[in-house]
Coordinates of C-alpha atoms in Angstrom, one line a residue:
M30 CA 0.0 0.0 0.0
L31 CA 2.8 2.3 0.9
E32 CA 4.7 1.5 -2.3
Y33 CA 1.6 2.6 -4.2
G34 CA 2.0 6.0 -2.6
L35 CA -1.2 5.8 -0.5
I36 CA -1.2 7.4 2.9
P37 CA -2.8 5.2 5.7
D38 CA -5.6 6.8 7.7
N39 CA -7.5 6.1 10.9
F40 CA -9.2 3.1 9.3
T41 CA -6.0 1.6 8.1
Y42 CA -3.9 1.8 11.2
P43 CA -6.3 0.0 13.6
F44 CA -6.4 -3.1 11.4
V45 CA -2.6 -3.2 10.9
L46 CA -2.0 -2.7 14.7
K47 CA -4.5 -5.5 15.4
A48 CA -2.4 -7.8 13.2
C49 CA 0.6 -6.8 15.3
S50 CA -1.3 -7.6 18.5
A51 CA -2.3 -11.1 17.2
L52 CA 1.3 -11.9 16.4
S53 CA 2.8 -10.1 19.4
A54 CA 5.0 -8.3 16.8
I55 CA 6.2 -5.5 19.1
E56 CA 9.0 -4.3 16.8
Q57 CA 6.7 -4.0 13.7
G58 CA 4.2 -2.3 16.1
R59 CA 6.7 0.3 17.1
D60 CA 7.6 0.9 13.5
I61 CA 3.9 1.5 12.6
H62 CA 3.6 3.8 15.7
E63 CA 6.4 5.9 14.2
N64 CA 4.5 6.0 10.9
V65 CA 1.4 7.0 12.8
I66 CA 3.3 10.0 14.4
R67 CA 4.7 11.0 11.0
T68 CA 1.3 11.0 9.4
G69 CA -0.3 13.0 12.3
W70 CA -2.8 10.3 13.4
E71 CA -1.5 9.8 17.0
S72 CA -4.1 12.0 18.6
D73 CA -7.0 10.1 16.9
V74 CA -9.0 8.1 19.4
F75 CA -9.5 5.0 17.1
V76 CA -5.8 4.8 16.3
G77 CA -4.9 5.6 19.9
A78 CA -7.1 2.7 21.2
A79 CA -5.5 0.4 18.7
L80 CA -2.0 1.4 19.8
I81 CA -2.9 0.9 23.4
D82 CA -4.3 -2.5 22.7
M83 CA -1.2 -3.5 20.7
Y84 CA 1.2 -2.4 23.4
A85 CA -1.0 -4.0 26.1
K86 CA -1.1 -7.4 24.3
C87 CA 2.7 -7.2 23.8
G88 CA 3.1 -6.6 27.6
C89 CA 4.3 -2.9 27.2
V90 CA 1.9 -1.2 29.6
E91 CA 4.1 1.9 30.1
S92 CA 4.1 2.5 26.3
A93 CA 0.4 2.1 26.2
R94 CA 0.0 4.7 29.0
Q95 CA 2.2 7.1 27.1
V96 CA -0.1 6.9 24.1
F97 CA -3.1 7.4 26.3
D98 CA -1.7 10.5 28.0
K99 CA -1.0 12.2 24.7
I100 CA -4.6 12.0 23.6
L101 CA -6.5 14.8 25.2
A102 CA -10.0 14.2 23.7
R103 CA -10.7 10.8 25.1
D104 CA -13.9 8.9 24.5
V105 CA -15.1 5.9 26.6
V106 CA -13.5 3.4 24.1
L107 CA -10.1 4.9 24.8
W108 CA -10.6 4.7 28.6
N109 CA -11.7 1.1 28.2
S110 CA -8.7 0.2 26.2
M111 CA -6.3 1.6 28.9
L112 CA -8.3 0.0 31.7
A113 CA -8.0 -3.4 29.9
A114 CA -4.3 -2.8 29.4
Y115 CA -3.8 -2.5 33.1
S116 CA -6.2 -5.3 34.1
Q117 CA -4.9 -7.8 31.6
N118 CA -1.2 -7.2 32.5
G119 CA -1.5 -7.7 36.2
H120 CA -1.8 -4.0 37.3
P121 CA -5.2 -4.1 39.1
D122 CA -4.5 -1.1 41.4
E123 CA -3.6 1.1 38.4
A124 CA -6.9 0.0 36.7
L125 CA -9.0 0.9 39.7
S126 CA -7.2 4.3 40.0
L127 CA -7.7 5.0 36.3
C128 CA -11.4 4.1 36.7
T129 CA -11.7 6.8 39.4
E130 CA -10.0 9.3 37.0
M131 CA -12.6 8.4 34.4
A132 CA -15.5 8.9 36.8
I133 CA -14.2 12.4 37.6
T134 CA -14.4 13.3 33.9
G135 CA -18.1 12.6 34.0
L136 CA -18.0 9.9 31.3
R137 CA -20.7 7.2 31.7
P138 CA -19.1 3.7 31.9
T139 CA -20.2 1.0 29.5
V140 CA -20.6 -2.7 30.1
S141 CA -17.0 -3.2 29.0
T142 CA -15.8 -0.6 31.5
L143 CA -17.5 -2.3 34.4
V144 CA -16.6 -5.8 33.4
T145 CA -12.9 -4.8 33.2
V146 CA -13.0 -2.9 36.6
I147 CA -14.7 -5.8 38.3
A148 CA -12.1 -8.2 37.0
A149 CA -9.4 -5.9 38.4
S150 CA -11.1 -6.0 41.8
S151 CA -11.1 -9.8 41.6
D152 CA -7.4 -9.9 40.9
I153 CA -6.4 -8.3 44.2
A154 CA -9.4 -9.7 46.1
A155 CA -10.3 -6.1 46.9
L156 CA -13.8 -6.8 48.1
P157 CA -14.5 -3.3 49.4
R158 CA -13.6 -1.8 46.0
G159 CA -15.6 -4.6 44.3
R160 CA -18.6 -3.7 46.4
E161 CA -18.3 -0.1 45.4
V162 CA -18.2 -1.0 41.7
H163 CA -21.3 -3.3 42.4
G164 CA -23.1 -0.3 43.8
V165 CA -22.2 1.8 40.8
C166 CA -23.6 -1.0 38.5
F167 CA -26.8 -0.8 40.4
R168 CA -27.1 3.0 40.5
L169 CA -26.5 3.2 36.7
G170 CA -29.1 0.5 35.9
F171 CA -26.7 -2.3 34.9
E172 CA -28.2 -4.8 37.4
T173 CA -29.9 -6.6 34.5
Q174 CA -26.8 -7.0 32.4
D175 CA -25.7 -10.6 32.6
K176 CA -22.2 -9.9 31.4
V177 CA -21.7 -7.5 34.4
N178 CA -23.4 -9.9 36.8
T179 CA -21.2 -12.8 35.6
A180 CA -18.1 -10.7 36.3
L181 CA -19.6 -9.9 39.7
V182 CA -20.1 -13.7 40.4
D183 CA -16.4 -14.2 39.5
M184 CA -15.3 -11.3 41.7
Y185 CA -17.2 -12.3 44.8
A186 CA -16.1 -15.9 44.5
K187 CA -12.4 -14.8 44.2
S188 CA -12.9 -12.5 47.2
G189 CA -14.1 -15.3 49.4
S190 CA -17.9 -14.5 49.3
V191 CA -19.2 -17.6 47.7
L192 CA -22.7 -17.3 49.0
V193 CA -23.0 -13.8 47.5
A194 CA -21.6 -15.1 44.2
R195 CA -24.2 -17.9 44.2
S196 CA -27.0 -15.5 45.0
L197 CA -26.0 -13.3 42.0
F198 CA -25.7 -16.4 39.8
D199 CA -29.2 -17.6 40.6
R200 CA -30.6 -14.2 39.6
L201 CA -29.0 -14.2 36.1
I202 CA -31.7 -13.9 33.4
E203 CA -29.8 -16.0 30.9
K204 CA -27.1 -18.3 32.1
R205 CA -24.5 -18.7 29.4
V206 CA -21.7 -21.3 29.6
V207 CA -19.3 -18.6 30.9
S208 CA -21.7 -17.9 33.8
W209 CA -21.8 -21.6 34.8
N210 CA -18.0 -21.8 34.4
A211 CA -17.5 -18.8 36.8
M212 CA -19.6 -20.3 39.5
I213 CA -18.2 -23.9 39.1
A214 CA -14.7 -22.5 39.3
G215 CA -15.7 -20.4 42.3
Y216 CA -16.8 -23.4 44.2
A217 CA -13.7 -25.4 43.1
M218 CA -11.2 -22.8 44.3
H219 CA -12.9 -22.8 47.7
G220 CA -12.9 -26.6 48.0
H221 CA -16.6 -26.9 47.7
A222 CA -16.4 -30.0 45.5
T223 CA -19.9 -31.3 46.2
E224 CA -21.5 -27.9 45.3
A225 CA -19.4 -27.6 42.1
L226 CA -20.4 -31.1 40.9
A227 CA -24.1 -30.5 41.8
L228 CA -24.0 -27.3 39.7
F229 CA -22.5 -29.2 36.8
E230 CA -25.4 -31.7 37.0
E231 CA -27.8 -28.7 37.0
M232 CA -26.0 -27.3 34.0
N233 CA -26.7 -30.6 32.2
K234 CA -30.4 -30.5 33.1
E235 CA -30.6 -26.9 31.7
E236 CA -29.1 -28.4 28.5
T237 CA -26.2 -26.0 28.4
P238 CA -23.3 -27.8 26.7
P239 CA -20.1 -27.6 28.8
D240 CA -16.8 -26.5 27.2
H241 CA -13.2 -27.3 28.0
I242 CA -13.2 -24.6 30.7
T243 CA -16.1 -26.2 32.4
F244 CA -14.2 -29.4 32.8
V245 CA -11.1 -27.6 34.1
G246 CA -13.4 -26.3 36.9
V247 CA -15.0 -29.7 37.5
L248 CA -11.7 -31.6 37.5
S249 CA -10.2 -28.9 39.8
A250 CA -13.1 -29.4 42.2
C251 CA -12.4 -33.1 42.2
S252 CA -8.7 -32.5 42.8
H253 CA -9.3 -30.1 45.7
G254 CA -11.9 -32.4 47.2
G255 CA -9.8 -35.6 46.8
L256 CA -12.6 -37.2 44.6
M257 CA -10.4 -39.7 42.8
E258 CA -13.1 -41.9 41.2
K259 CA -15.3 -39.0 40.2
G260 CA -12.4 -37.2 38.7
S261 CA -11.5 -40.2 36.6
D262 CA -15.1 -40.5 35.4
F263 CA -15.3 -36.8 34.4
F264 CA -12.0 -37.0 32.6
E265 CA -13.3 -40.0 30.6
M266 CA -16.7 -38.3 30.1
M267 CA -15.1 -35.2 28.6
T268 CA -13.7 -37.0 25.6
K269 CA -16.3 -39.8 25.3
D270 CA -19.5 -37.9 25.7
Y271 CA -18.6 -34.3 24.7
S272 CA -15.7 -34.9 22.2
I273 CA -13.5 -32.4 24.1
Q274 CA -9.8 -33.2 23.8
P275 CA -7.9 -32.8 27.0
T276 CA -5.7 -29.8 27.3
V277 CA -2.6 -29.4 29.5
Q278 CA -4.9 -27.8 32.2
H279 CA -7.0 -31.0 32.3
Y280 CA -4.0 -33.2 32.6
T281 CA -2.6 -31.0 35.4
C282 CA -5.8 -31.5 37.4
M283 CA -5.6 -35.3 36.9
V284 CA -1.9 -35.5 37.8
D285 CA -2.6 -33.4 40.9
L286 CA -5.5 -35.7 41.8
L287 CA -3.6 -38.9 41.3
G288 CA -0.5 -37.5 43.1
H289 CA -2.4 -36.3 46.1
S290 CA -4.1 -39.7 46.4
G291 CA -0.6 -41.3 46.6
Q292 CA -0.9 -42.9 43.1
L293 CA 2.4 -41.4 42.0
D294 CA 3.3 -44.1 39.5
E295 CA -0.1 -43.7 37.8
A296 CA 0.4 -40.0 37.7
Y297 CA 3.8 -40.5 36.0
N298 CA 2.3 -42.9 33.5
L299 CA -0.5 -40.5 32.6
I300 CA 2.2 -37.8 31.9
S301 CA 4.0 -40.2 29.6
K302 CA 0.8 -40.8 27.6
M303 CA -0.3 -37.2 27.3
S304 CA -1.6 -36.1 23.9
V305 CA 0.0 -32.7 24.5
K306 CA 3.4 -31.7 25.7
P307 CA 3.6 -31.6 29.5
D308 CA 4.3 -28.1 30.8
T309 CA 5.7 -26.8 34.1
G310 CA 2.2 -27.0 35.7
V311 CA 2.1 -30.8 35.1
W312 CA 5.6 -31.6 36.3
G313 CA 5.2 -29.1 39.2
S314 CA 2.1 -31.0 40.3
L315 CA 4.0 -34.2 40.3
L316 CA 6.9 -32.7 42.2
N317 CA 4.6 -31.3 44.8
S318 CA 2.9 -34.7 45.2
C319 CA 6.3 -36.3 45.6
K320 CA 7.1 -34.0 48.4
L321 CA 3.8 -34.7 50.0
H322 CA 4.4 -38.5 50.0
G323 CA 8.2 -38.4 50.4
N324 CA 9.1 -40.0 47.0
V325 CA 12.6 -38.7 46.3
E326 CA 13.4 -40.7 43.2
L327 CA 10.3 -39.5 41.2
G328 CA 10.8 -36.0 42.7
E329 CA 14.3 -35.9 41.2
E330 CA 12.9 -36.9 37.8
A331 CA 10.3 -34.2 38.0
L332 CA 12.9 -31.6 38.8
V333 CA 15.0 -32.6 35.8
R334 CA 12.0 -32.0 33.5
L335 CA 11.2 -28.7 35.2
I336 CA 14.8 -27.5 34.8
D337 CA 14.6 -28.2 31.1
L338 CA 11.4 -26.2 30.8
E339 CA 12.0 -23.4 33.4
P340 CA 15.7 -23.4 34.5
R341 CA 15.4 -20.0 36.2
D342 CA 12.4 -20.9 38.5
A343 CA 14.0 -21.1 42.0
G344 CA 10.8 -22.5 43.5
N345 CA 11.3 -25.9 41.8
Y346 CA 14.8 -26.3 43.4
V347 CA 13.4 -25.3 46.7
L348 CA 10.6 -27.8 46.5
L349 CA 13.1 -30.7 46.0
S350 CA 15.4 -29.3 48.7
N351 CA 12.4 -29.4 51.1
L352 CA 11.7 -33.0 50.0
Y353 CA 15.4 -33.9 50.9
A354 CA 15.0 -32.1 54.2
Q355 CA 11.8 -33.9 54.9
V356 CA 13.5 -37.3 54.7
G357 CA 16.6 -36.0 56.5
N358 CA 18.8 -36.0 53.5
W359 CA 20.8 -32.8 54.5
E360 CA 23.5 -33.7 51.9
G361 CA 20.8 -33.4 49.2
V362 CA 19.7 -30.0 50.7
A363 CA 23.3 -28.7 50.5
K364 CA 23.5 -29.9 46.9
M365 CA 20.3 -28.0 45.9
R366 CA 21.5 -24.9 47.7
K367 CA 24.8 -25.0 45.9
L368 CA 23.1 -25.5 42.6
M369 CA 20.9 -22.5 43.2
K370 CA 23.9 -20.4 44.2
D371 CA 25.9 -21.4 41.2
R372 CA 23.0 -20.5 38.9
G373 CA 22.4 -17.2 40.7
L374 CA 18.9 -18.2 41.9
K375 CA 17.2 -16.9 45.1
K376 CA 14.4 -18.5 47.0
S377 CA 11.0 -16.6 46.8
I378 CA 10.4 -14.8 50.1
A379 CA 7.1 -15.8 51.8
C380 CA 4.8 -12.8 52.0
S381 CA 1.2 -12.4 53.4
W382 CA -1.0 -9.4 53.2
I383 CA -4.3 -8.2 54.6
K384 CA -6.3 -5.2 53.6
L385 CA -8.0 -3.0 56.2
K386 CA -9.6 0.3 55.6
N387 CA -8.4 0.4 52.0
E388 CA -4.8 0.0 53.1
V389 CA -2.7 -3.1 52.4
H390 CA -0.5 -4.4 55.2
A391 CA 2.2 -6.9 54.1
F392 CA 4.3 -9.2 56.3
L393 CA 7.4 -11.3 55.7
V394 CA 8.5 -14.2 57.8
E395 CA 9.6 -13.0 61.3
D396 CA 8.9 -9.5 60.1
M397 CA 9.6 -6.7 62.7
S398 CA 9.1 -3.7 60.3
H399 CA 5.5 -3.0 60.9
P400 CA 4.7 -0.1 63.3
Q401 CA 2.5 -2.4 65.4
S402 CA 5.0 -5.3 65.5
E403 CA 5.2 -5.2 69.3
Q404 CA 1.4 -5.6 69.7
I405 CA 1.3 -8.2 66.9
Y406 CA 3.9 -10.5 68.5
A407 CA 2.2 -10.0 71.9
E408 CA -1.1 -11.2 70.4
L409 CA 0.7 -14.2 68.9
E410 CA 2.1 -15.1 72.3
R411 CA -1.3 -14.8 73.9
L412 CA -2.8 -17.0 71.2
E413 CA -0.1 -19.6 71.4
K414 CA -0.7 -20.1 75.2
L415 CA -4.4 -20.5 74.6
M416 CA -3.7 -22.9 71.6
I417 CA -1.4 -25.1 73.7
Q418 CA -4.0 -25.2 76.5
A419 CA -6.5 -26.4 73.7
G420 CA -4.1 -29.2 72.6
Y421 CA -1.9 -27.5 70.0
V422 CA 1.6 -29.0 69.5
P423 CA 3.9 -27.0 67.2
D424 CA 4.9 -29.1 64.1
T425 CA 8.4 -28.0 63.1
T426 CA 8.7 -30.2 60.0
P427 CA 7.9 -27.1 57.7
V428 CA 11.3 -25.6 58.9
F429 CA 13.8 -27.2 56.4
H430 CA 16.9 -26.3 58.4
D431 CA 19.3 -28.5 60.4
V432 CA 18.8 -26.5 63.6
E433 CA 17.5 -27.2 67.2
D434 CA 13.8 -27.9 67.8
D435 CA 13.3 -24.8 69.9
E436 CA 14.7 -22.6 67.2
K437 CA 12.5 -24.3 64.6
T438 CA 9.4 -23.6 66.8
S439 CA 10.3 -19.9 67.0
M440 CA 10.7 -19.8 63.2
V441 CA 7.3 -21.4 62.6
L442 CA 5.5 -19.0 65.0
G443 CA 6.8 -16.1 63.0
H444 CA 5.4 -17.2 59.6
S445 CA 3.9 -14.4 57.6
E446 CA 0.3 -15.5 57.6
R447 CA 0.2 -15.6 61.4
L448 CA 1.5 -12.1 61.6
A449 CA -1.2 -10.9 59.2
I450 CA -3.9 -12.7 61.1
A451 CA -2.7 -11.3 64.5
F452 CA -2.6 -7.8 62.9
G453 CA -6.2 -8.3 61.7
I454 CA -7.4 -9.6 65.1
I455 CA -6.0 -6.6 67.1
N456 CA -7.3 -4.0 64.5
T457 CA -10.9 -5.2 63.9
P458 CA -13.9 -5.7 66.2
P459 CA -14.6 -9.2 67.6
G460 CA -16.2 -11.6 65.1
T461 CA -15.0 -9.7 62.0
R462 CA -14.1 -12.0 59.1
L463 CA -10.4 -11.8 58.1
L464 CA -9.1 -12.4 54.5
V465 CA -5.4 -13.0 54.2
T466 CA -3.5 -13.6 51.0
K467 CA -0.2 -15.5 50.8
N468 CA 2.1 -15.8 47.8
L469 CA 3.2 -19.4 48.7
K470 CA 1.5 -22.5 50.0
V471 CA 0.4 -22.5 53.7
C472 CA 2.6 -24.8 55.7
D473 CA 1.2 -27.7 57.7
D474 CA 1.8 -26.2 61.1
C475 CA 0.2 -22.9 60.2
H476 CA -2.8 -24.7 58.8
V477 CA -3.3 -26.5 62.1
A478 CA -2.6 -23.3 64.1
I479 CA -5.1 -21.2 62.2
K480 CA -7.8 -23.8 62.9
F481 CA -7.1 -23.4 66.6
I482 CA -7.1 -19.6 66.2
S483 CA -10.5 -19.6 64.4
K484 CA -12.0 -21.5 67.3
I485 CA -10.4 -19.5 70.1
T486 CA -11.3 -16.1 68.6
E487 CA -14.7 -17.2 67.2
R488 CA -13.8 -15.8 63.8
E489 CA -14.0 -16.9 60.2
I490 CA -10.5 -16.6 58.8
I491 CA -10.0 -17.0 55.0
V492 CA -6.5 -17.6 53.7
R493 CA -5.9 -17.5 50.0
D494 CA -2.6 -19.2 49.2
V495 CA -1.0 -20.0 45.9
N496 CA -3.1 -23.1 45.5
R497 CA -6.6 -22.4 46.8
Y498 CA -8.8 -20.8 49.5
H499 CA -8.9 -22.1 53.0
H500 CA -12.0 -21.2 55.1
F501 CA -11.2 -21.6 58.8
S502 CA -14.1 -21.6 61.2
D503 CA -14.8 -23.1 64.6
G504 CA -11.6 -25.2 64.4
K505 CA -12.2 -26.6 61.0
C506 CA -11.0 -25.8 57.4
S507 CA -13.1 -26.1 54.3
C508 CA -10.3 -28.1 52.6
G509 CA -10.8 -31.0 55.0
D510 CA -7.0 -31.0 55.5
Y511 CA -6.6 -32.0 51.9
W512 CA -4.6 -29.5 49.8

């Protein structure tokens, strides 16, 4: 086109930039951006939205924001594009802040605006902000929009309010497959396997054909609930009755289910017969199961495969190191530490955070940096005495160091999730539900301890770790100690 001497316009550029987005062709996209500037179309809202979308899908959020800031006459499409850029690239806080800026301009949000902002609220489990957006939806007359309500179902489920999510789901005028999927996945991530499978049966009665995402949710529910036979039946049903070929996500669920059930050889055999190439999720599930059941030999095999796929992920080395420590193989632990050091890898630091009054409070293990550290540790000591009276015995096996038992006990008591919970207890009225998020898996001892704390304080405590949600109440956890 350029060779013919034709000058692109605001219809041409969006299509070409969309092609760059589809191919993640960032270099060609930047070249076209330069052409846009030369031809004077950079301030056009259609071209600007296309540029923002292209940069966002190529992971260049800052470049997208630079384009956005240069356009002074912004319409709702442009705002939506920038909101989506933030939300889809893991910047939920920025998305919510930008939405506030948009509201100040007086522009009326669209369905796309609200769905994007609700998704951003889900990503950080920011329930108070999510409720605010829900209120905006109601005030602006969007309460009958099923796309908005489906996003709210997903948001409330991810924020720990499963009952609210189900209430909204039941009020949907038209339940599309994406709506069923959101609710089934919501139940699955909270360990409500029975409810998830019952909803799948209801979906069949409503004659809504499931898709591959539906079965990811169903198999995940079986995995979180330890339903070995049902999981196998659904895996077979998926291909036999619905002609849905298993994806790597389906295999990951099955490997996790078999591995957690102690059928490690069967899990390994399934991986060897996969119709798609196993990824890090599959091998990671196997390695995690090997640690759970103390299978060193198979764990070493899983790590070799993980290193081939993801040589820079320190978490895999740490997991095998923990497995060695678990069986008392300190030589193996030293070998893993040396390997990590030689490759310049560092262990991920455990971090837990809790949000109170629109402020996030983060804690590291044995953290003393918080202004209320003295009160937090005093509360932990108070709770520990009450827990021991109730029968709690510290389990120091999560401490993978060759040190004395009393030192191990001290290290376990300073785990980040306990600090966040203690902070929440001393800063909220009695009976207030607490939601704590952790970037790693909750250790065995903390899981036991939080059950005691929930009973002693008569609180519901929700911990969202890297694997799932744990609802602690009256000395019990929703996972049934299976995670």
